[in-house]
Amino acid sequence: MPNPRHSDDNPYESWVHEWAPALYRLALRLCGKRELAEDLLQETFFEAWKSRDKLADRDKARAWLFQILRNRWSHHLRDSSRRLKPSHNQESLDQAKSTQPDAVKQIAESDFVQRALDQIEDDLKLPFLLVVMEGYSCQEAADSLQIPLGTVLSRLHRARQALRAVLGRPVAPAQPLEKP
Amino acid sequence: MRDPSLFTEEFLEAMSLLPPEDPVRLGFEADMAHADVAIRSRYQQLLKEAVAFRHALQVSLPAGLTEQLLEIPARARVRRHSRFLTRFRAAAAAAIVLMLLAPATAWFLPAGGYERIEKLPAAAAAAVNSPLQVPGTQPSNLGETFANSPLPFFAILPQPKKGTQFLGGGLTTLVGKPAAFGRYRADHHNFTLFFISVNDFPLFGDGQLPMAMTPEGDESLCYWTDGPCVGIMVSEPGGASEPSQVVDMRPLRFNR
């Protein structure tokens, strides 16, 4: 009996086994809500199943699935006509800024990072998540998001600055460190 | 040595976030070997922070979700061949005509008390599959309009037909979206009628049922859209397949 994970006849199953964890991760980090992330994932795979014949190159399944997920997320944002509100109040944010001096230790608290992610725009968040969380190369992220490679680098930096600001670490001024 | 302007804080921060095998990062690090020790030290700090970010972002797939995803094709096929849809479109058309003819004020009844259920377990599927096990449900009056509900329309619990018992109803949420519902029992089978906003489930507009609302097993599920409202009836296996067999399908909602 063929292993469904590698079956050419049933790519859908292989997509689920191979990419569902990464897609769920991205969905959860984008929306910050487990229930909504599961819905987005189900809608993504439903769309993928409906459109499976449109994927000419199966080697591009990952990029294709991620694109569907991003479309579903955009659709959700449009329909709700609002951005998801952050799951914390300003008071807790201020408290976090003042009581968490160790950035690395702070980052290690996943929930804290999620609350920080909720504060930044998708334009910055998406490249950050694709590269840092999903291991996209800079070029892959540029291709996937259809933006120049330099823009990816710029947004990575800006996302990191934004996250760090939320996490309460002082942001160093951007200037050359090397002596002239 | 490379141009010193290459080693700005922006570049160090961006490059240290790239995967270790990224060609762009590898090229940058090759140049880094010739950079000042302070810069290399700073880069190492940023790498450490990047690793912490990477670890903090990892999450696991919830148990059971893979199985649900694998069932999607089978569910979609069933839905595509649903024998209920055609009959329901006719019923929905008839309901719309009746709705246009009926005097709205006759149905505009004052809102009664209801118990709002903030969250159903495991979203709509759980509510759909176990309509009589919805916790915290309190009977509501027939004709309930839910005037103070977050729904963008006045949902009205319809009158049961002869031989049908009204069990109760109220407000709930389906996949986190507000919904009104009424429950009925006829011929030893239970039925739940949901009213939701089409804006909350845009797939309805495409003639598609949101996956989160797909029933499992032999339960039948019929739905129709009417302006901003989506009506959904869920029946236990063996129960009636159309809401018109259970309840009076006169106007069920009004625009706010």
PDB file of C-alpha atoms in Angstrom, chain A residues 12-13 16-17 20-21 24-25 28-29 34-35 38-39 41-43 45-47 49-50 52 72 75-76 79-80 82 103-104 107-110 113 117 128-129 131-133 135-139 149 153-154 156-157 160-161 163-164 167 169 172-180, chain B residues 1-2 4-5 7-19 21-24 34-36 39 42 45-50 52-54 56-62 65-66 68-70 72-73 75-77 79-80 119-120 123 175-177 199 202-203 208-209 211-212:
ATOM      1  CA  TYR A  12      -3.777  16.658  -1.079  1.00  0.00           C
ATOM      2  CA  GLU A  13      -2.872  14.247   1.700  1.00  0.00           C
ATOM      3  CA  VAL A  16      -1.727  18.155   4.755  1.00  0.00           C
ATOM      4  CA  HIS A  17       0.995  16.032   6.281  1.00  0.00           C
ATOM      5  CA  ALA A  20      -0.302  21.872   7.750  1.00  0.00           C
ATOM      6  CA  PRO A  21       1.969  22.488  10.749  1.00  0.00           C
ATOM      7  CA  TYR A  24      -1.117  26.620  11.143  1.00  0.00           C
ATOM      8  CA  ARG A  25       1.887  28.287  12.704  1.00  0.00           C
ATOM      9  CA  LEU A  28      -1.824  31.537  14.427  1.00  0.00           C
ATOM     10  CA  ARG A  29       0.960  34.090  14.421  1.00  0.00           C
ATOM     11  CA  ARG A  34      -6.193  29.576  18.009  1.00  0.00           C
ATOM     12  CA  GLU A  35      -9.793  29.125  16.951  1.00  0.00           C
ATOM     13  CA  GLU A  38      -7.882  26.594  12.777  1.00  0.00           C
ATOM     14  CA  ASP A  39     -10.665  28.088  10.680  1.00  0.00           C
ATOM     15  CA  LEU A  41      -6.313  26.478   8.000  1.00  0.00           C
ATOM     16  CA  GLN A  42      -9.494  24.591   7.144  1.00  0.00           C
ATOM     17  CA  GLU A  43     -10.492  27.227   4.630  1.00  0.00           C
ATOM     18  CA  PHE A  45      -7.082  23.420   2.598  1.00  0.00           C
ATOM     19  CA  PHE A  46     -10.633  23.543   1.336  1.00  0.00           C
ATOM     20  CA  GLU A  47      -9.589  26.102  -1.257  1.00  0.00           C
ATOM     21  CA  TRP A  49      -8.620  20.943  -2.597  1.00  0.00           C
ATOM     22  CA  LYS A  50     -11.061  22.799  -4.829  1.00  0.00           C
ATOM     23  CA  ARG A  52      -5.867  21.429  -6.821  1.00  0.00           C
ATOM     24  CA  ARG A  72      -7.880  33.868   3.308  1.00  0.00           C
ATOM     25  CA  HIS A  75     -10.306  38.112   3.110  1.00  0.00           C
ATOM     26  CA  HIS A  76     -10.979  37.774   6.792  1.00  0.00           C
ATOM     27  CA  ASP A  79     -14.786  41.108   5.864  1.00  0.00           C
ATOM     28  CA  SER A  80     -14.407  41.967   9.469  1.00  0.00           C
ATOM     29  CA  ARG A  82     -11.200  45.822  11.280  1.00  0.00           C
ATOM     30  CA  ALA A 103      15.194  40.747  25.735  1.00  0.00           C
ATOM     31  CA  VAL A 104      16.235  37.165  25.034  1.00  0.00           C
ATOM     32  CA  ILE A 107      11.397  36.573  23.729  1.00  0.00           C
ATOM     33  CA  ALA A 108      11.517  33.053  25.083  1.00  0.00           C
ATOM     34  CA  GLU A 109       8.031  33.630  26.388  1.00  0.00           C
ATOM     35  CA  SER A 110       6.083  32.730  23.302  1.00  0.00           C
ATOM     36  CA  VAL A 113       6.029  37.498  21.470  1.00  0.00           C
ATOM     37  CA  LEU A 117       3.329  40.526  16.979  1.00  0.00           C
ATOM     38  CA  PHE A 128       9.459  38.366   9.556  1.00  0.00           C
ATOM     39  CA  LEU A 129       7.356  35.254  10.042  1.00  0.00           C
ATOM     40  CA  VAL A 131      11.977  34.198   7.230  1.00  0.00           C
ATOM     41  CA  VAL A 132      12.397  33.741  10.961  1.00  0.00           C
ATOM     42  CA  MET A 133       9.681  31.220  11.685  1.00  0.00           C
ATOM     43  CA  GLY A 135      13.020  29.539   7.305  1.00  0.00           C
ATOM     44  CA  TYR A 136      12.377  31.180   3.964  1.00  0.00           C
ATOM     45  CA  SER A 137      15.498  32.518   2.362  1.00  0.00           C
ATOM     46  CA  CYS A 138      15.568  36.211   1.663  1.00  0.00           C
ATOM     47  CA  GLN A 139      14.995  35.549  -2.031  1.00  0.00           C
ATOM     48  CA  LEU A 149      14.942  41.616  -1.874  1.00  0.00           C
ATOM     49  CA  LEU A 153      15.716  43.094   4.472  1.00  0.00           C
ATOM     50  CA  SER A 154      14.375  46.514   5.327  1.00  0.00           C
ATOM     51  CA  LEU A 156      12.942  42.446   8.644  1.00  0.00           C
ATOM     52  CA  HIS A 157      14.880  45.154  10.360  1.00  0.00           C
ATOM     53  CA  ARG A 160      12.563  43.506  14.640  1.00  0.00           C
ATOM     54  CA  GLN A 161      12.782  47.089  15.817  1.00  0.00           C
ATOM     55  CA  LEU A 163       8.979  43.940  18.199  1.00  0.00           C
ATOM     56  CA  ARG A 164      11.862  45.013  20.335  1.00  0.00           C
ATOM     57  CA  LEU A 167       9.134  43.991  24.193  1.00  0.00           C
ATOM     58  CA  ARG A 169      14.237  46.779  24.951  1.00  0.00           C
ATOM     59  CA  ALA A 172      19.707  51.362  19.295  1.00  0.00           C
ATOM     60  CA  PRO A 173      20.056  54.148  16.740  1.00  0.00           C
ATOM     61  CA  ALA A 174      20.773  52.958  13.247  1.00  0.00           C
ATOM     62  CA  GLN A 175      24.306  53.984  12.398  1.00  0.00           C
ATOM     63  CA  PRO A 176      27.499  52.344  11.217  1.00  0.00           C
ATOM     64  CA  LEU A 177      29.290  50.554  14.003  1.00  0.00           C
ATOM     65  CA  GLU A 178      32.599  50.330  12.241  1.00  0.00           C
ATOM     66  CA  LYS A 179      35.065  53.082  12.704  1.00  0.00           C
ATOM     67  CA  PRO A 180      35.629  55.090   9.548  1.00  0.00           C
TER      68      PRO A 180
ATOM     69  CA  MET B   1      37.338  44.927   3.190  1.00  0.00           C
ATOM     70  CA  ARG B   2      33.760  45.840   2.353  1.00  0.00           C
ATOM     71  CA  PRO B   4      31.891  50.099   6.324  1.00  0.00           C
ATOM     72  CA  SER B   5      28.401  51.338   5.589  1.00  0.00           C
ATOM     73  CA  PHE B   7      27.706  46.991   8.703  1.00  0.00           C
ATOM     74  CA  THR B   8      24.967  49.252   9.870  1.00  0.00           C
ATOM     75  CA  GLU B   9      22.701  48.188  12.673  1.00  0.00           C
ATOM     76  CA  GLU B  10      19.917  47.714  10.136  1.00  0.00           C
ATOM     77  CA  PHE B  11      21.982  45.304   8.113  1.00  0.00           C
ATOM     78  CA  LEU B  12      23.220  43.404  11.119  1.00  0.00           C
ATOM     79  CA  GLU B  13      19.700  43.004  12.407  1.00  0.00           C
ATOM     80  CA  ALA B  14      18.253  41.896   9.091  1.00  0.00           C
ATOM     81  CA  MET B  15      21.070  39.522   8.202  1.00  0.00           C
ATOM     82  CA  SER B  16      21.073  37.840  11.586  1.00  0.00           C
ATOM     83  CA  LEU B  17      17.421  36.951  11.089  1.00  0.00           C
ATOM     84  CA  LEU B  18      18.024  35.083   7.840  1.00  0.00           C
ATOM     85  CA  PRO B  19      18.360  31.290   7.918  1.00  0.00           C
ATOM     86  CA  GLU B  21      22.122  28.664   4.895  1.00  0.00           C
ATOM     87  CA  ASP B  22      20.724  31.726   3.134  1.00  0.00           C
ATOM     88  CA  PRO B  23      23.189  32.759   0.387  1.00  0.00           C
ATOM     89  CA  VAL B  24      22.678  36.419   1.199  1.00  0.00           C
ATOM     90  CA  HIS B  34      37.092  41.208   8.132  1.00  0.00           C
ATOM     91  CA  ALA B  35      34.996  43.549  10.236  1.00  0.00           C
ATOM     92  CA  ASP B  36      35.819  45.180  13.514  1.00  0.00           C
ATOM     93  CA  ILE B  39      30.722  44.640  14.979  1.00  0.00           C
ATOM     94  CA  ARG B  42      27.203  42.838  18.095  1.00  0.00           C
ATOM     95  CA  GLN B  45      24.326  39.153  20.093  1.00  0.00           C
ATOM     96  CA  LEU B  46      21.770  39.647  17.381  1.00  0.00           C
ATOM     97  CA  LEU B  47      22.133  36.046  16.230  1.00  0.00           C
ATOM     98  CA  LYS B  48      21.364  34.905  19.738  1.00  0.00           C
ATOM     99  CA  GLU B  49      18.300  37.066  19.847  1.00  0.00           C
ATOM    100  CA  ALA B  50      17.192  35.780  16.436  1.00  0.00           C
ATOM    101  CA  ALA B  52      15.258  33.146  20.649  1.00  0.00           C
ATOM    102  CA  PHE B  53      12.688  34.660  18.309  1.00  0.00           C
ATOM    103  CA  ARG B  54      12.712  31.537  16.160  1.00  0.00           C
ATOM    104  CA  ALA B  56       9.449  31.418  20.631  1.00  0.00           C
ATOM    105  CA  LEU B  57       7.435  31.388  17.429  1.00  0.00           C
ATOM    106  CA  GLN B  58       7.163  27.628  17.189  1.00  0.00           C
ATOM    107  CA  VAL B  59       3.782  26.061  17.893  1.00  0.00           C
ATOM    108  CA  SER B  60       2.394  22.586  17.395  1.00  0.00           C
ATOM    109  CA  LEU B  61      -0.589  21.590  15.340  1.00  0.00           C
ATOM    110  CA  PRO B  62      -3.556  20.972  17.666  1.00  0.00           C
ATOM    111  CA  LEU B  65      -6.713  18.978  13.246  1.00  0.00           C
ATOM    112  CA  THR B  66      -4.780  16.876  10.763  1.00  0.00           C
ATOM    113  CA  GLN B  68     -10.129  17.118  10.108  1.00  0.00           C
ATOM    114  CA  LEU B  69      -8.105  18.449   7.214  1.00  0.00           C
ATOM    115  CA  LEU B  70      -7.835  15.005   5.680  1.00  0.00           C
ATOM    116  CA  ILE B  72     -12.216  17.846   3.797  1.00  0.00           C
ATOM    117  CA  PRO B  73     -12.373  16.207   0.345  1.00  0.00           C
ATOM    118  CA  ARG B  75     -17.055  16.298   3.123  1.00  0.00           C
ATOM    119  CA  ALA B  76     -16.870  18.524   0.104  1.00  0.00           C
ATOM    120  CA  ARG B  77     -17.987  15.685  -2.162  1.00  0.00           C
ATOM    121  CA  ARG B  79     -21.869  18.598   0.051  1.00  0.00           C
ATOM    122  CA  ARG B  80     -21.606  18.849  -3.679  1.00  0.00           C
ATOM    123  CA  LYS B 119     -18.382  30.208  23.357  1.00  0.00           C
ATOM    124  CA  LEU B 120     -19.241  26.761  22.124  1.00  0.00           C
ATOM    125  CA  ALA B 123     -16.687  25.898  17.224  1.00  0.00           C
ATOM    126  CA  VAL B 175     -16.908  29.985  15.267  1.00  0.00           C
ATOM    127  CA  GLY B 176     -16.830  33.082  17.385  1.00  0.00           C
ATOM    128  CA  LYS B 177     -19.582  34.830  15.443  1.00  0.00           C
ATOM    129  CA  ASN B 199     -21.054  38.836   6.459  1.00  0.00           C
ATOM    130  CA  PRO B 202     -18.650  35.088   3.396  1.00  0.00           C
ATOM    131  CA  LEU B 203     -18.318  31.675   1.794  1.00  0.00           C
ATOM    132  CA  GLN B 208     -20.099  27.317  -0.344  1.00  0.00           C
ATOM    133  CA  LEU B 209     -20.528  26.148   3.176  1.00  0.00           C
ATOM    134  CA  MET B 211     -15.769  24.230   6.535  1.00  0.00           C
ATOM    135  CA  ALA B 212     -16.197  25.018  10.193  1.00  0.00           C
TER     136      ALA B 212
END
